[in-house]
Short mmCIF file of C-alpha atoms and ligand atoms in Angstrom, two decimals:
data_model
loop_
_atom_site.label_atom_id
_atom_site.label_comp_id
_atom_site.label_asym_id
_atom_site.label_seq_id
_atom_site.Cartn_x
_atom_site.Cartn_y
_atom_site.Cartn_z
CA UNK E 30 63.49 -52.79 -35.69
CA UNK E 31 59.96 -52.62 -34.77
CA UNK E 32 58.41 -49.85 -35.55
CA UNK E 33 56.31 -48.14 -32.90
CA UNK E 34 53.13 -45.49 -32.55
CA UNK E 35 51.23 -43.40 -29.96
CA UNK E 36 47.49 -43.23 -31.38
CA UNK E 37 45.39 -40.78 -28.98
CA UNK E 38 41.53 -40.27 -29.07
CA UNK E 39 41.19 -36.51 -29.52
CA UNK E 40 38.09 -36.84 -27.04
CA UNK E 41 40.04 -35.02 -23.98
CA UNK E 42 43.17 -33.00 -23.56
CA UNK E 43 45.90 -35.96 -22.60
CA UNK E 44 46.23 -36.25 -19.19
CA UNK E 45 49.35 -36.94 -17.02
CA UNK E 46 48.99 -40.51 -17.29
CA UNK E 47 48.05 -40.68 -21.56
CA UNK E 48 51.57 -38.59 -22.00
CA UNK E 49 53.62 -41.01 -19.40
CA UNK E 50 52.00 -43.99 -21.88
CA UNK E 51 53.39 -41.77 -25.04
CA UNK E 52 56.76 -41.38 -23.23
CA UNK E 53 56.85 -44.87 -22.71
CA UNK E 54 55.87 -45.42 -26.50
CA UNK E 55 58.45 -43.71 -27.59
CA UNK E 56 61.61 -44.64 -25.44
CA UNK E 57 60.87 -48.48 -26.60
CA UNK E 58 60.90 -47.04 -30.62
CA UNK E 59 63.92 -44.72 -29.99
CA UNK E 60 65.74 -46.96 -27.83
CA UNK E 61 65.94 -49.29 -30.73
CA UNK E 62 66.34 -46.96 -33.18
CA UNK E 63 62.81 -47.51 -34.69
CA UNK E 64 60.44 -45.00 -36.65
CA UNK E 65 57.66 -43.62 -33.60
CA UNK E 66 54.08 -42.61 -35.35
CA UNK E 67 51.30 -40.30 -34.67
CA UNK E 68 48.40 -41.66 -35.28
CA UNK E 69 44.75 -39.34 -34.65
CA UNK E 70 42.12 -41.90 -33.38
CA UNK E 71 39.39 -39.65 -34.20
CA UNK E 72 37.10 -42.95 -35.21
CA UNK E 73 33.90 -41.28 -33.72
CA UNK E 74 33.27 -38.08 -34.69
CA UNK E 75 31.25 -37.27 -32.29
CA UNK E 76 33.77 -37.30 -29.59
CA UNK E 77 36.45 -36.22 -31.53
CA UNK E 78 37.53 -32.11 -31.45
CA UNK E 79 40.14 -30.46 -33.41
CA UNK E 80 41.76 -28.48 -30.50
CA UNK E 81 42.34 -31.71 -28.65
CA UNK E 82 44.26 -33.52 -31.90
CA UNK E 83 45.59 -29.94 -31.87
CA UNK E 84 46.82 -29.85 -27.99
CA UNK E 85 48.08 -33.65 -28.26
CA UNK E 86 50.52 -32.83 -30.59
CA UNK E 87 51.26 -29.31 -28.82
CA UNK E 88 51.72 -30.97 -25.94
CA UNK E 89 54.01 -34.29 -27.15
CA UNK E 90 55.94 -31.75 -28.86
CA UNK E 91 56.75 -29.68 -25.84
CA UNK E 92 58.01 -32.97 -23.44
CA UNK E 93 60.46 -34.02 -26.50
CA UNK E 94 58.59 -36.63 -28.16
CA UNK E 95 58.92 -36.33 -31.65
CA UNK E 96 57.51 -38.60 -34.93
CA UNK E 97 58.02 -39.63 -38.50
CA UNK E 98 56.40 -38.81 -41.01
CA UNK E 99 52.64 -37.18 -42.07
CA UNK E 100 50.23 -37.51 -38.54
CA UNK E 101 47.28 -40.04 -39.76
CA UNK E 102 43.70 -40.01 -39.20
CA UNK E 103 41.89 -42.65 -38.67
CA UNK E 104 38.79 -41.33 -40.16
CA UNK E 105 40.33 -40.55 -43.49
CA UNK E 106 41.14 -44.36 -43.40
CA UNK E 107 37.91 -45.84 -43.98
CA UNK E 108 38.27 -47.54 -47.04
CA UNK E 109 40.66 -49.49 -45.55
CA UNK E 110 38.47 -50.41 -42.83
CA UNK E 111 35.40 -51.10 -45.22
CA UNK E 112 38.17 -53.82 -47.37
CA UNK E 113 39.21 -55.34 -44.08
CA UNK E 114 35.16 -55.46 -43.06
CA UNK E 115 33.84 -57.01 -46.44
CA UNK E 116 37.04 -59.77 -46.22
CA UNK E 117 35.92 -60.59 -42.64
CA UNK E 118 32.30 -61.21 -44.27
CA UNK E 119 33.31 -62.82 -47.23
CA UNK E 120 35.08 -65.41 -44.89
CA UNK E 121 31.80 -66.02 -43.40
CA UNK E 122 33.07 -64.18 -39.82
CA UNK E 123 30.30 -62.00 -39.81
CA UNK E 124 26.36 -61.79 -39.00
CA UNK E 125 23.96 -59.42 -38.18
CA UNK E 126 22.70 -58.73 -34.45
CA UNK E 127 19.81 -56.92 -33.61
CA UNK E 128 19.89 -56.98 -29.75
CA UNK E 129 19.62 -54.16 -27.91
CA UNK E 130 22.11 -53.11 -25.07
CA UNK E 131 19.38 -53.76 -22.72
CA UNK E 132 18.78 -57.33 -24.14
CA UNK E 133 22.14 -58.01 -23.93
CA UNK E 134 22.43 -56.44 -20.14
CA UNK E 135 19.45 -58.72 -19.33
CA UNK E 136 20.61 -61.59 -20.53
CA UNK E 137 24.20 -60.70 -18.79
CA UNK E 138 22.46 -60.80 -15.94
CA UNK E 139 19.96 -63.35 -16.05
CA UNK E 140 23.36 -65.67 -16.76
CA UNK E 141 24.83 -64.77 -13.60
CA UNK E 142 22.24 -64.93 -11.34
CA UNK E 143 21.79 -68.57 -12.99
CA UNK E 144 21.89 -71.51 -10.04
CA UNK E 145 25.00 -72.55 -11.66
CA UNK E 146 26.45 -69.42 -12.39
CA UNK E 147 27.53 -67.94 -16.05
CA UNK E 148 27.79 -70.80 -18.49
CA UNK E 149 29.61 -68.64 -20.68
CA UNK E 150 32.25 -66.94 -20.97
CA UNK E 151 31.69 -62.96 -19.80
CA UNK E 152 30.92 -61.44 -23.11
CA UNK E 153 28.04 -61.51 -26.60
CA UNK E 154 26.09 -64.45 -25.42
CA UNK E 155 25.40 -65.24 -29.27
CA UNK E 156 21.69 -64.36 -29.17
CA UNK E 157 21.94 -63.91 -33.14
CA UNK E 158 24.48 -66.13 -34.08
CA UNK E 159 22.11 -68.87 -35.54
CA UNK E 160 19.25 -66.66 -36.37
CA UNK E 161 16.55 -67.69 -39.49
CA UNK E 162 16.53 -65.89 -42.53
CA UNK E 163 12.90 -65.20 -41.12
CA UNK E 164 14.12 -64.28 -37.87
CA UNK E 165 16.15 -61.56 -39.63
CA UNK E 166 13.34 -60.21 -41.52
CA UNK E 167 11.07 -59.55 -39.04
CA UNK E 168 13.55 -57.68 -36.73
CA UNK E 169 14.16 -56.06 -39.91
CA UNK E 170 10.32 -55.06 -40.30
CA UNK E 171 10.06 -53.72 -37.10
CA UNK E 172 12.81 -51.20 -38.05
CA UNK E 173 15.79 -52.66 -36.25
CA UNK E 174 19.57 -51.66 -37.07
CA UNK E 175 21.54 -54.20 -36.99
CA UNK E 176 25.52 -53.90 -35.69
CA UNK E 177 27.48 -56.65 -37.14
CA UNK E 178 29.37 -59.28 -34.79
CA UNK E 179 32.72 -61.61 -35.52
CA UNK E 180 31.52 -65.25 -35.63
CA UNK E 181 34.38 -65.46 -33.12
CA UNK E 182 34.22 -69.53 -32.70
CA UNK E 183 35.09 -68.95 -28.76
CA UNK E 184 38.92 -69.37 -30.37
CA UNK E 185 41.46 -68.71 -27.34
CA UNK E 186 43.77 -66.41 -28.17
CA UNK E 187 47.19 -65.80 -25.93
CA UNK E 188 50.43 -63.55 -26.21
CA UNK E 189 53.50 -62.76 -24.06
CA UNK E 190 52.91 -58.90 -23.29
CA UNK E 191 56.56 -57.11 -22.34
CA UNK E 192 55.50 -55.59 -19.82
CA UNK E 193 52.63 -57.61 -18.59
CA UNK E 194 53.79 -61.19 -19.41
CA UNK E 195 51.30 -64.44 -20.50
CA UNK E 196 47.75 -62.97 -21.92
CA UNK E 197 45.36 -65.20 -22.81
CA UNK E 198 41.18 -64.74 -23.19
CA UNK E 199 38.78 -66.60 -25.04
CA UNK E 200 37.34 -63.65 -27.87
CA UNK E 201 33.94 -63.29 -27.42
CA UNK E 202 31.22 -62.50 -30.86
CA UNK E 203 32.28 -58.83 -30.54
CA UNK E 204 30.83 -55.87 -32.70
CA UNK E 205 33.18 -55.37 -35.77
CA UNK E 206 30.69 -52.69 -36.90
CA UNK E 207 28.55 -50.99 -34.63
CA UNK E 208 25.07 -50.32 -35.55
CA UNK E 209 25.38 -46.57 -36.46
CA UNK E 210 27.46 -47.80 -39.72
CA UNK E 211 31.14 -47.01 -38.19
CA UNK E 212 33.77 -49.63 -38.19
CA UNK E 213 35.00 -51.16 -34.74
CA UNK E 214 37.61 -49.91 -33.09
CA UNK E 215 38.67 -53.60 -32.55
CA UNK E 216 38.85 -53.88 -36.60
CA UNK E 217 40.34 -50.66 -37.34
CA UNK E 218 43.47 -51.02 -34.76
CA UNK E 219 44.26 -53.78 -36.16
CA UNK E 220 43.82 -52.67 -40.31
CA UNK E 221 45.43 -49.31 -39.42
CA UNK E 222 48.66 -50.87 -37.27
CA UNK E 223 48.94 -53.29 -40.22
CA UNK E 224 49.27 -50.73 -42.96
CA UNK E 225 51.65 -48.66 -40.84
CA UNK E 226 53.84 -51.40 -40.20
CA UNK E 227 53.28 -50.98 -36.37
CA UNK E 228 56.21 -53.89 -35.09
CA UNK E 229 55.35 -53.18 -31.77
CA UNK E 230 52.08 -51.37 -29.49
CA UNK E 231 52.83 -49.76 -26.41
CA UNK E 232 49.87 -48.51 -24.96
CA UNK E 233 47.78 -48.29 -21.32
CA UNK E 234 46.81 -51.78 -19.53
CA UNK E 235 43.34 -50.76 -19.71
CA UNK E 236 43.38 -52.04 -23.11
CA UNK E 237 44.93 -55.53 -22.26
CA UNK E 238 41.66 -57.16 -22.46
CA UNK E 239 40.90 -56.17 -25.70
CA UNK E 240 44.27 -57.56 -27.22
CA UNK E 241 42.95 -61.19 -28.12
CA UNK E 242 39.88 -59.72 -30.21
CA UNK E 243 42.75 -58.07 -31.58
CA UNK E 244 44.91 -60.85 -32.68
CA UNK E 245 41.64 -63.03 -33.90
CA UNK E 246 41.33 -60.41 -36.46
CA UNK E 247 44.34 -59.73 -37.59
CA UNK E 248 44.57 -63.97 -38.00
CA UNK E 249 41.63 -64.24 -40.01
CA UNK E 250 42.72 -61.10 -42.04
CA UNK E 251 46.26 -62.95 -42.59
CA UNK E 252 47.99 -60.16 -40.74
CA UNK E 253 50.96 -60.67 -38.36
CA UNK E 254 50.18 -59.44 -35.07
CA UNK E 255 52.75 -56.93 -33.57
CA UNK E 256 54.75 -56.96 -30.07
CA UNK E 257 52.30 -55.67 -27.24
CA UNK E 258 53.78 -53.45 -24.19
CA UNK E 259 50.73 -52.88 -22.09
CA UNK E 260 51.58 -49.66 -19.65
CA UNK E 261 50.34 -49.89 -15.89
CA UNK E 262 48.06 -46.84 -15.57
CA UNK E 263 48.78 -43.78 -13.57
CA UNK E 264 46.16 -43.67 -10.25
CA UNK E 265 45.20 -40.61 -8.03
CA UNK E 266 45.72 -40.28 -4.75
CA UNK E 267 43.09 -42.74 -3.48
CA UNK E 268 43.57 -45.21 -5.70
CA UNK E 269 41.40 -44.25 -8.97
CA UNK E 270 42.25 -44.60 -12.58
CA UNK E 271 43.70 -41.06 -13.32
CA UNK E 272 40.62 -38.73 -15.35
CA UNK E 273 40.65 -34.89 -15.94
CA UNK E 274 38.11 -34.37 -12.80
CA UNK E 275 41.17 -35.03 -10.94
CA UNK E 276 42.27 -31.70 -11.11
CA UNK E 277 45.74 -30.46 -12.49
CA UNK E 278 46.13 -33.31 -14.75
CA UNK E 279 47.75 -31.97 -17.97
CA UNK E 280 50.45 -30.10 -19.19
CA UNK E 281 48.81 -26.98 -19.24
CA UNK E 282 47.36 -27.37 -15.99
CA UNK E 283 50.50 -28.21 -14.88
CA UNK E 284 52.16 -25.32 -16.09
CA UNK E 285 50.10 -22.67 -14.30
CA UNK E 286 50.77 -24.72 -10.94
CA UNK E 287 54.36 -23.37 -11.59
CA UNK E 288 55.65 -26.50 -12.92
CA UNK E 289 57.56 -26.29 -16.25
CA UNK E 290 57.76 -28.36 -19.16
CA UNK E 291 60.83 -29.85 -18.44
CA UNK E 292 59.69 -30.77 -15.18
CA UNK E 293 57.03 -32.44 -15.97
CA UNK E 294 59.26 -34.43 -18.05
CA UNK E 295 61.30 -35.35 -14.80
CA UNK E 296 58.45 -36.13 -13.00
CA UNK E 297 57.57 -38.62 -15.38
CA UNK E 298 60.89 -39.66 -15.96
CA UNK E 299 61.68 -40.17 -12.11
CA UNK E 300 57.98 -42.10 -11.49
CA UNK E 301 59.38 -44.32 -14.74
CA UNK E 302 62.52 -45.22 -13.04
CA UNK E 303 64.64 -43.44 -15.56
CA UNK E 304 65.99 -39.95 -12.98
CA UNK E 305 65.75 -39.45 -9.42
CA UNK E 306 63.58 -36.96 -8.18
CA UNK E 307 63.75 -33.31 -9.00
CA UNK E 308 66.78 -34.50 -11.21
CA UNK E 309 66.38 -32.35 -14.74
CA UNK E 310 66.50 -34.82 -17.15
CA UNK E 311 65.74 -34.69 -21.33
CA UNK E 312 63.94 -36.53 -23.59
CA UNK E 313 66.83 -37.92 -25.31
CA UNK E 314 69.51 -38.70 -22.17
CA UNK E 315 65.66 -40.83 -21.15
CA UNK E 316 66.56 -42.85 -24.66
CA UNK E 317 70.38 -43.68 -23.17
CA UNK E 318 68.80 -44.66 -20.29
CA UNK E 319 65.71 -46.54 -20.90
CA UNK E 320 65.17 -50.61 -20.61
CA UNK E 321 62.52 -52.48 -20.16
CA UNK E 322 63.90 -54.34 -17.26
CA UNK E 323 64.20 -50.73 -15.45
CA UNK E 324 60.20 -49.61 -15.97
CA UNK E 325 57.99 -50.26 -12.18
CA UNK E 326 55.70 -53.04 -12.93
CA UNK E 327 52.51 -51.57 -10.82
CA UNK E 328 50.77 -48.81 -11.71
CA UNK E 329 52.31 -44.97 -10.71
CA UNK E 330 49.68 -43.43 -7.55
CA UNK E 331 49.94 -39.55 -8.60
CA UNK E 332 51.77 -37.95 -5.82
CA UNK E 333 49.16 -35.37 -4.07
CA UNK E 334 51.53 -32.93 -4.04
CA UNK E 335 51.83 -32.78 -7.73
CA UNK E 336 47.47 -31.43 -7.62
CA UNK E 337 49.09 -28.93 -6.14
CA UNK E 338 50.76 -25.11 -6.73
CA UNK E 339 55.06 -25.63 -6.25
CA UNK E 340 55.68 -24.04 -3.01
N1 LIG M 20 42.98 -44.53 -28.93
C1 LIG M 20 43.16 -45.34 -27.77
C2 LIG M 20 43.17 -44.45 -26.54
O1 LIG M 20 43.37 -43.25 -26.66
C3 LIG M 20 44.46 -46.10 -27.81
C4 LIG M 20 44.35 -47.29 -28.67
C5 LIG M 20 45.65 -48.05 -28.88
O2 LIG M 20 46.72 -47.56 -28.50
O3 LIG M 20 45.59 -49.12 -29.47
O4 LIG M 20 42.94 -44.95 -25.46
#
């Protein structure tokens, strides 16, 4: 029994589409009888605010989706993070890079605008992978942070995603630690769904890409890599990836449209396959009903009418 996890950034209240990905989290772990986690992505602190950790949970709570166990933080985790960063280094995996983002978006381009097009593969174009002890120095002297990149080897990575089928991507020498000091979010994922025991991620497509940095790490760490499930996103009206400028996207804003709780719930539930429209449905008859083979494989398009006050 895998066990599974919903792991919001508390950088925005959770919009329609975040708590149709936690619904979806948590009918996979229920359905097979599995432990569900909370887990606070609060990496950067500067995004991060205490009343949105504080309406996520409000909010999960009030649709039926329940956890086990203490809610964890990813930024009281960094120990963790530092081990799983000095074993990457010890392994040689690691070096110093001093470009800027506008060295790196210069190069980017200068490699597609090349007469035979990009020679590599879309990504770190390893600028400081080889770089002399001297060559380190001096952007030293002239006062450059470094972030710190995987010595990724170009190693192709693939995986059979539930929902999404055959992934593969060749990983790129991605930041592990970004030049501020903080651990990657591409390290941490994997350290903190390790040490949970996460069998099994079910989160939003938009991360798919991002999965076979993922598994590169946990390989070199010696980790297994869990089950992925990667959501198909929810999409306004015209077509766009769902935000909060949108309108009436979450619960609350919901609410004082005249729509309750509960059917919000069946609005999710009926856009997930699981309940026909306007059917009142609960959390738990969802868990009788849910199966894989029943979820839409595109992504939901918000129906306008749900921007708007029930009439
Ligand atoms: N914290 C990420 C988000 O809110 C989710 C990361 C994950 O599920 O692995 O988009």
């Amino acid at each position: 029994m895998a066990v599974g996890r919903f792991a919001p950034s508390p950088s925005a209240t959770l919009h329609l589409g975040n708590l149709r990905t936690a619904l979806v989290a948590w009918l996979f772990a229920r359905k097979a009888g599995s432990d569900f986690l909370l887990r606070i992505e609060d990496l950067d602190q500067a995004s991060a605010r205490p009343e949105h950790e504080a309406s996520a949970i409000d909010h999960l709570s009030r649709l039926g989706i329940d956890w086990d166990g203490p809610i964890v933080r990813q930024s009281e985790r960094r120990d963790l993070h530092e081990d799983a960063l000095a074993t990457l280094t010890a392994a040689g995996r690691t070096y110093p890079c001093y470009c800027s983002r506008r060295e790196m978006l210069a190069e980017a381009h200068a490699a597609i605008s090349a007469p035979h097009g990009p020679t590599a593969p879309i990504g770190y174009p390893g600028t400081c992978r080889e770089l002399s002890a001297r060559g380190r120095a001096e952007r030293e002297a002239a006062g450059r942070k470094p972030s710190l990149r995987l010595r990724a080897e170009a190693a192709e990575m693939s995986f059979v995603d539930q929902l999404v089928g055959r992934v593969s991507g060749v990983v790129d020498d991605f930041v592990v630690r970004r030049a501020d000091g903080m651990p990657a979010y591409n390290v941490v994922v994997v350290v903190d769904d390790h040490d949970q025991g996460i069998g099994e991620v079910v989160r939003g497509d938009d991360l798919v890409s991002t999965t076979p940095r993922q598994l590169l790490v946990a390989r070199i760490l010696g980790f297994e890599s869990p089950m992925y499930a990667h959501v198909p996103l929810v999409l306004d009206p015209e077509g766009e990836r769902l935000a909060k400028r949108h309108g009436a996207v979450t619960l609350d804003d919901q609410n004082s449209l005249g729509r309750s709780d509960a059917e919000v719930l069946s609005v999710l539930a009926a856009s997930l396959g699981l309940s026909d429209n306007d059917e009142s449905v609960t959390a738990d008859v969802l868990v009788e009903r849910f199966s894989i083979g029943r979820l839409p494989e595109g992504p939901w398009i918000l129906p306008q009418n749900l921007l708007e006050p029930v009439t």
